[in-house]
Each structure stands twice: as C-alpha cells, then as structure tokens.
Tab-separated table of C-alpha atoms in Angstrom:
chain	number	residue	atom	x	y	z
A	296	UNK	CA	-12.888	21.685	-3.285
A	297	UNK	CA	-11.037	19.524	-1.259
A	298	UNK	CA	-8.128	17.985	-2.584
A	299	UNK	CA	-7.342	14.795	-1.127
A	300	UNK	CA	-3.381	13.286	-1.117
A	301	UNK	CA	-4.083	9.541	-0.109
A	302	UNK	CA	-0.655	8.674	1.389
A	303	UNK	CA	0.979	4.873	-0.683
A	304	UNK	CA	4.011	3.827	1.323
A	305	UNK	CA	4.254	0.593	3.768
A	306	UNK	CA	6.370	-1.886	4.923
A	307	UNK	CA	4.566	-4.637	4.470
A	308	UNK	CA	5.174	-6.082	8.100
A	309	UNK	CA	2.458	-6.137	10.862
A	310	UNK	CA	-0.342	-8.116	8.325
A	311	UNK	CA	2.486	-10.820	7.003
A	312	UNK	CA	2.339	-12.924	5.176
A	313	UNK	CA	-0.615	-11.239	3.275
A	314	UNK	CA	1.382	-8.129	3.378
A	315	UNK	CA	5.009	-7.828	2.728
A	316	UNK	CA	7.329	-5.183	1.159
A	317	UNK	CA	6.754	-6.104	-2.562
A	318	UNK	CA	2.829	-5.555	-1.996
A	319	UNK	CA	1.768	-3.930	1.112
A	320	UNK	CA	-1.912	-3.959	2.728
A	321	UNK	CA	-3.108	-0.878	0.837
A	322	UNK	CA	-2.959	-3.123	-2.463
A	323	UNK	CA	-4.478	-6.579	-0.653
A	324	UNK	CA	-8.353	-7.203	-0.784
A	325	UNK	CA	-9.102	-7.527	3.414
A	326	UNK	CA	-12.490	-7.664	3.631
A	327	UNK	CA	-14.267	-6.556	0.655
A	328	UNK	CA	-14.151	-6.668	-2.995
A	329	UNK	CA	-11.746	-3.768	-3.264
A	330	UNK	CA	-8.310	-3.344	-2.169
A	331	UNK	CA	-7.678	-0.835	1.223
A	332	UNK	CA	-5.973	2.009	-1.732
A	333	UNK	CA	-9.426	1.882	-3.792
A	334	UNK	CA	-11.963	2.185	-0.464
A	335	UNK	CA	-9.705	4.854	-0.191
A	336	UNK	CA	-10.356	6.508	-3.216
A	337	UNK	CA	-13.788	5.709	-3.339
A	338	UNK	CA	-14.255	7.717	0.162
A	339	UNK	CA	-12.912	10.457	-1.168
A	340	UNK	CA	-14.227	10.614	-4.521
A	341	UNK	CA	-17.902	12.751	-4.213
A	342	UNK	CA	-18.897	16.094	-5.370
A	343	UNK	CA	-17.180	17.578	-2.540
A	344	UNK	CA	-13.956	16.250	-3.450
A	345	UNK	CA	-11.084	17.342	-6.251
A	346	UNK	CA	-9.193	14.742	-8.104
A	347	UNK	CA	-6.920	12.677	-5.485
A	348	UNK	CA	-2.860	13.748	-5.137
A	349	UNK	CA	-1.332	10.016	-4.014
A	350	UNK	CA	1.967	9.892	-3.366
A	351	UNK	CA	4.322	6.620	-2.994
A	352	UNK	CA	7.329	4.464	-3.820
A	353	UNK	CA	8.677	4.215	-7.502
A	354	UNK	CA	8.247	0.587	-6.762
A	355	UNK	CA	4.447	1.146	-6.463
A	356	UNK	CA	3.557	3.342	-8.898
A	357	UNK	CA	2.119	1.041	-11.532
A	358	UNK	CA	0.434	-0.903	-9.076
A	359	UNK	CA	-0.825	2.695	-7.682
A	360	UNK	CA	-2.096	3.668	-11.444
A	361	UNK	CA	-3.966	0.169	-12.361
A	362	UNK	CA	-5.503	-0.014	-8.796
A	363	UNK	CA	-6.713	3.528	-8.849
A	364	UNK	CA	-7.775	3.164	-13.153
A	365	UNK	CA	-9.493	-0.151	-12.393
A	366	UNK	CA	-11.827	1.938	-9.285
A	367	UNK	CA	-12.918	4.250	-11.988
A	368	UNK	CA	-11.294	7.363	-10.503
A	369	UNK	CA	-8.507	9.485	-12.619
A	370	UNK	CA	-5.823	10.930	-10.189
A	371	UNK	CA	-5.114	14.428	-10.189
A	372	UNK	CA	-1.321	13.417	-9.779
A	373	UNK	CA	0.922	10.599	-8.418
A	374	UNK	CA	4.081	11.930	-6.785
A	375	UNK	CA	6.839	9.435	-6.555
A	376	UNK	CA	9.310	9.715	-3.495
A	377	UNK	CA	12.326	8.827	-5.019
A	378	UNK	CA	13.117	6.800	-1.181
A	379	UNK	CA	10.864	7.111	2.150
A	380	UNK	CA	11.255	10.028	3.943
A	381	UNK	CA	8.079	9.111	6.360
A	382	UNK	CA	4.919	11.637	6.204
A	383	UNK	CA	6.406	14.452	6.960
A	384	UNK	CA	8.264	15.719	3.729
A	385	UNK	CA	5.650	13.437	1.836
A	386	UNK	CA	3.093	15.688	2.856
A	387	UNK	CA	5.249	18.904	2.713
A	388	UNK	CA	5.739	17.952	-0.626
A	389	UNK	CA	2.004	17.396	-2.233
A	390	UNK	CA	1.678	20.689	-0.320
A	391	UNK	CA	4.025	22.648	-2.289
A	392	UNK	CA	3.061	20.700	-5.927
A	393	UNK	CA	-0.741	22.123	-4.930
A	394	UNK	CA	0.539	25.404	-3.947
A	395	UNK	CA	2.107	26.278	-7.082
A	396	UNK	CA	-1.174	26.584	-8.845
A	397	UNK	CA	-3.683	27.168	-5.395
A	398	UNK	CA	-2.139	28.136	-1.879
A	399	UNK	CA	-5.308	28.205	-0.368
A	400	UNK	CA	-6.240	24.923	-1.546
A	401	UNK	CA	-7.769	22.809	0.891
A	402	UNK	CA	-6.118	19.470	0.973
A	403	UNK	CA	-7.020	16.389	2.872
A	404	UNK	CA	-4.496	14.135	4.251
A	405	UNK	CA	-5.468	9.928	4.168
A	406	UNK	CA	-3.394	7.031	4.935
A	407	UNK	CA	-4.112	4.652	1.977
A	408	UNK	CA	-4.546	1.296	4.113
A	409	UNK	CA	-6.994	2.520	6.403
A	410	UNK	CA	-11.316	1.460	6.850
A	411	UNK	CA	-13.784	3.438	6.930
A	412	UNK	CA	-16.825	1.779	6.547
A	413	UNK	CA	-19.076	4.934	7.108
A	414	UNK	CA	-18.369	6.750	4.414
A	415	UNK	CA	-20.980	9.483	3.932
A	416	UNK	CA	-20.029	9.908	8.335
A	417	UNK	CA	-16.664	10.510	7.544
A	418	UNK	CA	-17.631	13.253	4.725
A	419	UNK	CA	-19.543	15.045	7.066
A	420	UNK	CA	-16.893	14.861	9.126
A	421	UNK	CA	-14.735	16.417	7.262
A	422	UNK	CA	-17.446	19.374	6.121
A	423	UNK	CA	-17.178	20.293	9.785
A	424	UNK	CA	-14.126	20.957	10.011
A	425	UNK	CA	-13.935	23.174	6.977
A	426	UNK	CA	-14.358	26.457	8.761
A	427	UNK	CA	-11.882	26.108	11.125
A	428	UNK	CA	-9.585	25.141	7.973
A	429	UNK	CA	-10.951	28.451	6.220
A	430	UNK	CA	-9.805	30.699	9.209
A	431	UNK	CA	-5.915	29.162	9.327
A	432	UNK	CA	-6.402	26.159	11.396
A	433	UNK	CA	-5.574	22.347	11.050
A	434	UNK	CA	-7.884	19.413	11.465
A	435	UNK	CA	-7.942	16.158	12.857
A	436	UNK	CA	-9.689	13.856	12.910
A	437	UNK	CA	-9.972	11.901	16.497
A	438	UNK	CA	-12.018	8.278	16.513
A	439	UNK	CA	-14.320	8.315	19.471
A	440	UNK	CA	-12.559	5.055	21.655
A	441	UNK	CA	-14.507	2.018	21.982
A	442	UNK	CA	-12.277	0.225	24.027
A	443	UNK	CA	-8.812	0.765	26.033
A	444	UNK	CA	-6.697	-0.048	23.542
A	445	UNK	CA	-2.894	0.091	23.376
A	446	UNK	CA	-2.117	-0.394	20.090
A	447	UNK	CA	-3.172	2.945	18.749
A	448	UNK	CA	-1.709	6.921	19.568
A	449	UNK	CA	-4.466	9.425	21.182
A	450	UNK	CA	-5.832	13.142	21.343
A	451	UNK	CA	-6.049	15.141	24.171
A	452	UNK	CA	-9.165	16.930	23.347
A	453	UNK	CA	-9.908	20.491	25.466
A	454	UNK	CA	-13.255	18.568	26.447
A	455	UNK	CA	-15.303	15.547	25.299
A	456	UNK	CA	-16.756	15.705	21.736
A	457	UNK	CA	-19.178	14.179	20.525
A	458	UNK	CA	-19.329	12.337	17.317
A	459	UNK	CA	-19.149	15.587	14.538
A	460	UNK	CA	-18.167	18.146	17.144
A	461	UNK	CA	-15.029	20.356	17.139
A	462	UNK	CA	-12.695	21.203	19.692
A	463	UNK	CA	-8.990	22.606	20.496
A	464	UNK	CA	-6.537	19.490	20.438
A	465	UNK	CA	-4.388	19.724	24.275
A	466	UNK	CA	-1.788	17.315	22.971
A	467	UNK	CA	-0.695	14.144	21.582
A	468	UNK	CA	-0.222	10.908	23.502
A	469	UNK	CA	2.234	8.269	22.604
A	470	UNK	CA	0.899	4.547	22.679
A	471	UNK	CA	-0.629	3.874	26.357
A	472	UNK	CA	0.499	0.917	28.675
A	473	UNK	CA	-3.038	-0.557	29.205
A	474	UNK	CA	-3.533	0.882	32.860
A	475	UNK	CA	-3.230	4.248	30.917
A	476	UNK	CA	-5.457	3.802	28.462
A	477	UNK	CA	-8.176	2.547	30.924
A	478	UNK	CA	-7.965	5.650	32.397
A	479	UNK	CA	-8.299	7.908	29.029
A	480	UNK	CA	-11.152	6.282	28.137
A	481	UNK	CA	-12.621	6.536	32.001
A	482	UNK	CA	-12.005	10.611	31.316
A	483	UNK	CA	-13.925	11.019	28.105
A	484	UNK	CA	-12.153	13.372	26.188
A	485	UNK	CA	-9.381	11.266	24.651
A	486	UNK	CA	-9.644	10.145	20.936
A	487	UNK	CA	-7.882	7.367	19.445
A	488	UNK	CA	-5.433	9.698	16.522
A	489	UNK	CA	-6.487	8.589	13.022
A	490	UNK	CA	-3.413	10.012	10.856
A	491	UNK	CA	-5.720	12.377	9.087
A	492	UNK	CA	-5.492	15.675	8.827
A	493	UNK	CA	-7.615	18.960	7.165
A	494	UNK	CA	-5.375	22.286	6.003
A	495	UNK	CA	-5.060	24.641	3.963
A	496	UNK	CA	-1.469	23.877	1.544
A	497	UNK	CA	-0.459	27.557	2.243
A	498	UNK	CA	-0.982	26.983	6.516
A	499	UNK	CA	0.470	23.566	6.543
A	500	UNK	CA	3.599	25.283	4.374
A	501	UNK	CA	3.925	27.945	6.893
A	502	UNK	CA	3.161	25.216	9.951
A	503	UNK	CA	6.460	23.269	8.582
A	504	UNK	CA	8.584	26.976	8.357
A	505	UNK	CA	7.830	27.331	11.957
A	506	UNK	CA	8.216	24.038	13.515
A	507	UNK	CA	10.524	21.983	10.929
A	508	UNK	CA	12.375	24.589	8.409
A	509	UNK	CA	14.990	22.344	8.066
A	510	UNK	CA	12.776	20.215	5.605
A	511	UNK	CA	11.394	23.135	3.749
A	512	UNK	CA	14.316	23.896	1.418
A	513	UNK	CA	15.360	19.902	0.605
A	514	UNK	CA	11.544	19.230	-0.338
A	515	UNK	CA	10.717	22.913	-2.489
A	516	UNK	CA	14.151	21.792	-4.090
A	517	UNK	CA	12.654	18.312	-4.870
A	518	UNK	CA	9.143	19.440	-5.892
A	519	UNK	CA	10.997	22.397	-7.676
A	520	UNK	CA	13.337	20.213	-9.978
A	521	UNK	CA	10.732	17.228	-10.691
A	522	UNK	CA	10.229	15.597	-13.660
A	523	UNK	CA	7.169	14.035	-15.426
A	524	UNK	CA	7.830	10.504	-16.348
A	525	UNK	CA	5.293	8.440	-17.825
A	526	UNK	CA	2.854	10.285	-16.336
A	527	UNK	CA	3.996	10.256	-13.476
A	528	UNK	CA	5.691	13.273	-11.503
A	529	UNK	CA	9.150	12.106	-10.391
A	530	UNK	CA	10.499	14.152	-6.850
A	531	UNK	CA	13.753	15.176	-7.636
A	532	UNK	CA	16.445	12.417	-5.385
A	533	UNK	CA	19.352	14.302	-4.530
A	534	UNK	CA	17.704	17.140	-3.028
A	535	UNK	CA	15.118	14.553	-1.288
A	536	UNK	CA	18.129	12.619	0.101
A	537	UNK	CA	18.931	15.795	2.124
A	538	UNK	CA	15.420	15.711	3.900
A	539	UNK	CA	15.479	13.853	7.439
A	540	UNK	CA	12.824	11.217	8.148
A	541	UNK	CA	10.205	12.202	10.407
A	542	UNK	CA	6.573	11.730	10.850
A	543	UNK	CA	3.971	14.376	10.291
A	544	UNK	CA	3.315	14.171	14.069
A	545	UNK	CA	6.805	15.049	15.124
A	546	UNK	CA	7.616	17.591	12.338
A	547	UNK	CA	4.406	19.745	12.908
A	548	UNK	CA	1.115	18.603	14.646
A	549	UNK	CA	2.598	18.231	17.955
A	550	UNK	CA	4.274	21.393	18.158
A	551	UNK	CA	1.562	23.811	16.719
A	552	UNK	CA	-1.009	25.627	18.430
A	553	UNK	CA	-3.906	26.045	16.453
A	554	UNK	CA	-4.904	22.380	15.854
A	555	UNK	CA	-8.550	21.289	16.462
A	556	UNK	CA	-10.189	17.895	16.009
A	557	UNK	CA	-13.422	16.793	14.469
A	558	UNK	CA	-14.592	13.332	16.646
A	559	UNK	CA	-15.789	10.732	14.515
A	560	UNK	CA	-16.979	7.213	14.800
A	561	UNK	CA	-17.508	5.723	11.109
A	562	UNK	CA	-16.141	1.621	12.093
A	563	UNK	CA	-12.473	3.142	11.719
A	564	UNK	CA	-10.016	0.846	11.908
A	565	UNK	CA	-6.090	1.022	11.154
A	566	UNK	CA	-5.982	-2.770	10.716
A	567	UNK	CA	-3.130	-2.255	11.856
A	568	UNK	CA	-2.819	-5.881	13.024
A	569	UNK	CA	-4.562	-9.168	12.519
A	570	UNK	CA	-7.004	-9.054	15.365
A	571	UNK	CA	-7.841	-5.838	13.628
A	572	UNK	CA	-8.838	-7.633	10.356
A	573	UNK	CA	-10.634	-10.401	12.487
A	574	UNK	CA	-13.153	-7.406	13.838
A	575	UNK	CA	-13.377	-6.008	10.754
A	576	UNK	CA	-14.685	-9.193	9.320
A	577	UNK	CA	-17.770	-8.771	11.789
A	578	UNK	CA	-17.201	-12.888	14.056
A	579	UNK	CA	-19.829	-14.733	14.411
A	580	UNK	CA	-21.940	-16.136	17.498
A	581	UNK	CA	-18.482	-18.132	18.522
A	582	UNK	CA	-16.063	-15.457	17.692
A	583	UNK	CA	-14.909	-16.934	14.217
A	584	UNK	CA	-14.093	-14.808	11.273
A	585	UNK	CA	-13.634	-16.725	7.986
A	586	UNK	CA	-12.050	-16.342	4.700
A	587	UNK	CA	-11.396	-18.133	1.717
A	588	UNK	CA	-11.396	-21.865	1.378
A	589	UNK	CA	-11.460	-23.027	5.421
A	590	UNK	CA	-13.134	-25.034	7.696
A	591	UNK	CA	-14.155	-24.881	11.713
A	592	UNK	CA	-14.528	-27.546	13.609
A	593	UNK	CA	-15.490	-26.819	17.341
A	594	UNK	CA	-13.358	-23.128	16.643
A	595	UNK	CA	-13.940	-19.714	19.106
A	596	UNK	CA	-12.927	-16.630	18.366
A	597	UNK	CA	-10.349	-16.984	16.005
A	598	UNK	CA	-9.623	-16.208	12.597
A	599	UNK	CA	-9.008	-18.205	9.853
A	600	UNK	CA	-7.962	-17.330	6.518
A	601	UNK	CA	-6.571	-18.871	3.063
A	602	UNK	CA	-5.449	-16.978	0.025
A	603	UNK	CA	-5.373	-20.022	-1.997
A	604	UNK	CA	-8.395	-21.981	-3.665
A	605	UNK	CA	-6.368	-24.874	-3.788
A	606	UNK	CA	-5.323	-24.708	-0.060
A	607	UNK	CA	-7.946	-25.835	2.158
A	608	UNK	CA	-7.538	-24.133	5.659
A	609	UNK	CA	-8.863	-26.621	8.445
A	610	UNK	CA	-9.142	-25.177	12.097
A	611	UNK	CA	-10.183	-28.284	14.745
A	612	UNK	CA	-10.321	-27.744	18.097
A	613	UNK	CA	-9.190	-23.929	17.929
A	614	UNK	CA	-9.471	-20.650	20.634
A	615	UNK	CA	-8.102	-17.729	20.579
A	616	UNK	CA	-5.746	-18.354	17.196
A	617	UNK	CA	-4.699	-16.739	13.687
A	618	UNK	CA	-4.053	-18.718	10.908
A	619	UNK	CA	-3.484	-17.239	7.437
A	620	UNK	CA	-2.158	-19.671	4.426
A	621	UNK	CA	-0.787	-18.436	1.571
A	622	UNK	CA	0.885	-20.538	-1.107
A	623	UNK	CA	4.663	-19.811	-0.006
A	624	UNK	CA	3.808	-19.027	4.009
A	625	UNK	CA	1.811	-19.775	6.433
A	626	UNK	CA	1.192	-17.907	10.124
A	627	UNK	CA	-0.324	-19.497	13.329
A	628	UNK	CA	-0.169	-17.164	16.271
A	629	UNK	CA	-1.828	-16.720	19.932
A	630	UNK	CA	-4.603	-13.926	18.891
A	631	UNK	CA	-3.332	-11.586	21.965
A	632	UNK	CA	0.023	-11.745	20.500
A	633	UNK	CA	-0.741	-10.106	17.060
A	634	UNK	CA	1.062	-6.729	18.097
A	635	UNK	CA	4.527	-9.368	18.013
A	636	UNK	CA	3.545	-10.311	14.471
A	637	UNK	CA	6.206	-7.488	13.075
A	638	UNK	CA	8.709	-9.552	14.741
A	639	UNK	CA	8.446	-12.165	12.268
A	640	UNK	CA	9.796	-9.935	9.378
A	641	UNK	CA	13.152	-8.823	10.794
A	642	UNK	CA	13.369	-13.115	12.433
A	643	UNK	CA	13.017	-13.993	8.525
A	644	UNK	CA	15.421	-11.522	6.907
A	645	UNK	CA	18.142	-12.766	8.981
A	646	UNK	CA	17.713	-16.028	7.811
A	647	UNK	CA	17.583	-15.011	4.544
A	648	UNK	CA	13.945	-16.307	3.226
A	649	UNK	CA	12.662	-14.845	0.442
A	650	UNK	CA	9.140	-15.146	2.494
A	651	UNK	CA	9.926	-11.893	4.447
A	652	UNK	CA	9.562	-9.792	1.628
A	653	UNK	CA	8.685	-10.771	-1.386
A	654	UNK	CA	4.922	-12.428	-2.216
A	655	UNK	CA	5.188	-15.227	-4.974
A	656	UNK	CA	3.044	-13.202	-7.104
A	657	UNK	CA	5.216	-10.717	-8.127
A	658	UNK	CA	3.100	-7.653	-9.828
A	659	UNK	CA	4.430	-5.898	-13.409
A	660	UNK	CA	3.392	-2.760	-15.164
A	661	UNK	CA	2.331	-5.518	-17.943
A	662	UNK	CA	0.641	-7.875	-15.388
A	663	UNK	CA	1.903	-10.876	-12.804
A	664	UNK	CA	4.289	-14.090	-12.742
A	665	UNK	CA	4.335	-16.714	-10.274
A	666	UNK	CA	6.795	-19.259	-9.670
A	667	UNK	CA	6.019	-22.894	-10.288
A	668	UNK	CA	8.908	-25.245	-9.767
A	669	UNK	CA	12.413	-24.075	-8.443
A	670	UNK	CA	14.823	-26.289	-8.965
A	671	UNK	CA	18.931	-26.181	-9.340
A	672	UNK	CA	19.091	-25.156	-12.855
A	673	UNK	CA	15.865	-24.356	-13.802
A	674	UNK	CA	12.479	-22.729	-13.065
A	675	UNK	CA	8.553	-22.904	-14.135
A	676	UNK	CA	6.684	-19.559	-13.860
A	677	UNK	CA	3.162	-19.160	-15.049
A	678	UNK	CA	3.097	-15.042	-16.406
A	679	UNK	CA	-0.433	-13.526	-17.124
A	680	UNK	CA	0.031	-10.533	-19.715
A	681	UNK	CA	-2.509	-8.232	-19.734
A	682	UNK	CA	-4.359	-6.965	-22.843
A	683	UNK	CA	-2.023	-4.421	-24.509
A	684	UNK	CA	0.474	-4.872	-22.885
A	685	UNK	CA	4.255	-5.161	-24.091
A	686	UNK	CA	6.726	-6.748	-21.801
A	687	UNK	CA	10.859	-5.250	-22.704
A	688	UNK	CA	12.834	-6.123	-25.419
A	689	UNK	CA	15.599	-7.578	-23.365
A	690	UNK	CA	17.899	-10.740	-23.248
A	691	UNK	CA	19.699	-12.958	-20.638
A	692	UNK	CA	23.511	-14.016	-19.995
A	693	UNK	CA	22.950	-17.038	-18.204
A	694	UNK	CA	19.845	-18.594	-19.088
A	695	UNK	CA	17.359	-19.915	-22.112
A	696	UNK	CA	13.707	-20.178	-22.194
A	697	UNK	CA	10.845	-22.179	-23.576
A	698	UNK	CA	7.060	-20.511	-23.792
A	699	UNK	CA	4.225	-22.396	-24.037
A	700	UNK	CA	0.995	-20.188	-24.725
A	701	UNK	CA	-1.922	-21.984	-22.590
A	702	UNK	CA	-4.125	-18.751	-23.033
A	703	UNK	CA	-4.352	-16.213	-25.485
A	704	UNK	CA	-2.440	-15.179	-28.377
A	705	UNK	CA	1.093	-13.586	-28.161
A	706	UNK	CA	3.182	-11.738	-30.629
A	707	UNK	CA	6.537	-12.999	-30.231
A	708	UNK	CA	9.753	-11.164	-31.054
A	709	UNK	CA	13.214	-13.236	-31.319
A	710	UNK	CA	15.893	-11.513	-33.093
A	711	UNK	CA	14.453	-10.494	-36.662
A	712	UNK	CA	11.641	-12.667	-36.287
A	713	UNK	CA	8.663	-11.729	-35.377
A	714	UNK	CA	5.975	-13.828	-35.356
A	715	UNK	CA	1.749	-14.654	-33.325
A	716	UNK	CA	1.552	-17.980	-31.098
A	717	UNK	CA	-1.167	-19.658	-29.764
A	718	UNK	CA	-2.787	-21.579	-27.265
A	719	UNK	CA	-0.632	-24.857	-27.430
A	720	UNK	CA	1.961	-23.581	-29.254
A	721	UNK	CA	5.178	-22.938	-27.849
A	722	UNK	CA	8.249	-21.128	-29.044
A	723	UNK	CA	12.316	-21.617	-27.358
A	724	UNK	CA	14.513	-18.312	-26.154
A	725	UNK	CA	18.096	-19.051	-27.142
A	726	UNK	CA	20.501	-17.500	-24.365
A	727	UNK	CA	21.543	-14.368	-24.932
A	728	UNK	CA	18.853	-13.659	-27.797
A	729	UNK	CA	17.335	-10.555	-27.929
A	730	UNK	CA	13.949	-11.590	-27.065
A	731	UNK	CA	10.084	-9.746	-26.362
A	732	UNK	CA	6.491	-10.919	-25.541
A	733	UNK	CA	3.256	-8.392	-26.101
A	734	UNK	CA	-0.649	-9.133	-25.797
A	735	UNK	CA	-2.532	-7.710	-29.218
A	736	UNK	CA	-5.651	-9.319	-27.630
A	737	UNK	CA	-8.795	-8.191	-25.456
A	738	UNK	CA	-8.271	-10.865	-23.156
A	739	UNK	CA	-5.403	-11.700	-20.940
A	740	UNK	CA	-2.663	-13.796	-22.195
A	741	UNK	CA	-1.356	-16.439	-20.136
A	742	UNK	CA	2.129	-18.675	-20.655
A	743	UNK	CA	4.334	-21.255	-18.979
A	744	UNK	CA	7.504	-20.414	-19.313
A	745	UNK	CA	10.037	-22.654	-18.279
A	746	UNK	CA	13.797	-20.860	-17.734
A	747	UNK	CA	17.235	-23.143	-17.751
A	748	UNK	CA	20.856	-21.843	-17.172
A	749	UNK	CA	23.188	-21.267	-14.646
A	750	UNK	CA	21.701	-18.738	-12.829
A	751	UNK	CA	17.808	-17.530	-12.892
A	752	UNK	CA	17.568	-14.430	-10.870
A	753	UNK	CA	15.744	-11.096	-12.091
A	754	UNK	CA	18.332	-9.337	-11.918
A	755	UNK	CA	19.655	-11.477	-14.952
A	756	UNK	CA	18.021	-8.798	-17.999
A	757	UNK	CA	19.353	-6.590	-20.128
A	758	UNK	CA	16.301	-4.209	-21.328
A	759	UNK	CA	17.209	-2.709	-24.906
A	760	UNK	CA	13.716	-0.957	-25.101
A	761	UNK	CA	10.561	-0.473	-22.434
A	762	UNK	CA	7.891	1.201	-22.638
A	763	UNK	CA	7.773	1.639	-19.085
A	764	UNK	CA	10.989	3.315	-18.964
A	765	UNK	CA	12.153	0.849	-15.739
A	766	UNK	CA	16.031	1.643	-15.705
A	767	UNK	CA	15.344	5.259	-16.114
A	768	UNK	CA	16.887	7.055	-12.897
C-alpha cells in the first residue's frame, strides 16, 4: 500500500482575492465542483492507496476534516503543526509518525493545491516509480514542459525522459529567466518540478539524518510528545519551535544522490497564479474564460470571474485582463503581470486592510458567518449552523446581541433559560450573559445576529464550554 501525505498549508497570496490566509486556495473550488484538497484526496484514494495522512495548521484543522469527510474519505491521521516550518519538517514529522508502525511504509508526498486532471495517468506514473523506491531510492515526478515557463523550478534528468519512464536526476534548477527557460525546453532533458515525491519512510528519515541532521531531534521529540485532540494529532510545540523552516527540496532533495524522476503529463498545474487558472478553465476561441455571473462583450484573452451571485461582473472591450470580483474586494490586473499579484497582500496589510488576509465569510467548525453591515456601534451578521452543531457557551464584555431565526430551529441558552426558537422568532442576549446556540435539526439553521456595543471584535469572547476545544493549548 502507498501512504499518501497531503501537505495542506499555504499563505493565500498568489490567487488573491479568492484565496487568502484565512481560507487558502486548496479549500476553494477553482475549476470543477470540488475543492483542490478534495480533488487531491480523490486522486489518491484507489485500491493502491492507504488512508491519507494530512498535515495542516491548527486554524485549518476543522475545514480539512469537514472537506475530507464530505468527499467520503476517512483520513488515516490529521497532524497539526504548531506553527509553519515549511515542507521539510512537515515531511519528516509524517515519516516519523508512519515509521512508528511500519518503517518500510511507502509514502507519496503531494501538495493539496495542485490540479492533475488525469488521475489514472498520475497513478500509473506512481506505480512506475515503486521499484526504485523499494530498493531504497527516492522518486520525484517531473512534468513534461509544454512551454518555456519562468514561474516553475526545473529538474535536470540524465537523459530525455518519455512520459512514464524513470531516469536519474542530475540536479534541481531554480526558476529561470525567459532565455534560460527557452534553452532548457529546447535541450529536452529538463522537466518542471512538481513538488511530488515517493519514498519509503525509512529512506527519507535516513536522508534527513545525512543531509539535515539538525531537524531530526526537534521533529522526533515533537512527534513523540504529540497528543490527541478531538481526533487530530497535535505535534508538541516547544520541540517543534526549535526546527528551522526549510523546504524538503533545500533540506534533502538538492543534496541527495539517490533521486530519480518519473516523467508525467496528466494535465498538471500548480494553479500558482490567475494565468494558470485561466488556462485550466479552457478558454474559448477568443481566449475567454469565465466563471460565475459574468457578461463578456467584445473581450479577448481575458479571465472574468465573480464569486457572488448578487454581483454581475461585466467586461467590455477587454484584452489580456484578469478581473476577479468578490463581495468585499475586486482585482483588475494585466494578465501578463499575474505573477506579481502576490505583491497585493503586503500592500494591503501596510494599509491595515482586513481584505488582505480575511475572507468576508468566516468558516468555523460549526458552520460559518459573514458580516452584512458594519457600523460604528453595531454589526449585522448572517450565521449558518450545521445540523447537530453546537457553538460554545460564552459571554461578551462589550456587546449585546439580538438573534432572529430565518431558517430552521435553534436551541438557545441564555443564563439558566433553555428554549427552542423557530423561523420568525427572536431573542435578546444581554451584555455579559452566558449564552449558546445549537442546531438540533437535520438541515442548516440560519439566523440574523444584530450586535450593538462599544466593541464588536471577534476577540471579545469568554468561553466556558466548547466541544471544539478552541482555547486549548
């Protein structure tokens, strides 16, 4: 069996404003009906694969669990990083975790935010690398380049490699300039680096001991002292903090000598910028790609995308443009400048704009909410609670709340009072009162919350009971 390791971090900068730090691109639906995380899990879930191990951040743990469960896949384990340390420590931690039960377990490392439409072709490439792995080698997967791309790293193979074939890797190459990218494309033995790896747990642990020994002790201690929390496995934070932040490429792959590459095509894309999304949406004869409520008039080579059914995006006479409309932010960019969109987030953060990192919809383990109106001393929210979900028992020091149920039924607690309220009914939560809402039904419950007070921030909360243990260390 092959044990998938799905890497699920991300900063959400390159596909702003759809992807943000609060909800990076792997959780978004970019092309089809499923998120990139779900597509990755589906791709790695046939008879050859064991249940996936997923490593992610604490802020994403509930959305990871929800999306994987919604995909009908039972994760083998969800490991929680105390803080980001790049892919090197993450891969080592997963290898050490798997090696506790099977040191010879074969691991397939896969980012959660890549697109590979030809899942069958990808799985065939994985099988092609198994013999190399079983004899102690490390296999990476190189994508046969279709153009001289400057936004990807490359692998130099010992010889030209046809799809499905295996060859030794001579070296890893950083992102080239346009002239060098054209030379490598013409040479024929360079492949795009897809960030996908196959190896035995014991092999990669030994590679870390040889090439990045400073990571082994802190990561081992963090894994050994990990604790279970609501079905997640939290790595121990003190030891984890001593591990330096480094990618697996820099820590191991660029130094190891036993690396081979399997060439794949399979339609791979890392969807690393809006140009890549434009290509994945298969532009029409005029080069137009659209999604959502949009209208294009006399436009060419342009991406128009609206993420709100209430927001009609119209393009008139546009050429080589990216236009992404969200409820709280709009991006208009020259498509030739797509790789510079990562500069937007620092610029917005310098201005203190919440849109830099926060989506208007805030996802929580019990459901989600979005802010409809924000004033100086009031805020109106729409809150959606999943069937059977329970919010924490809490109080606020600076605000009172009015709750109006508009769909479903809520079980509410205010002080010692517990009652059911249905559609068109409302309750008042006084400042300082302990309160909680639950959805006892089998369909989502929707309510409108009107907050009034001197401070309306999300940190004005005291939790007394919480089934999700969000205040736990």
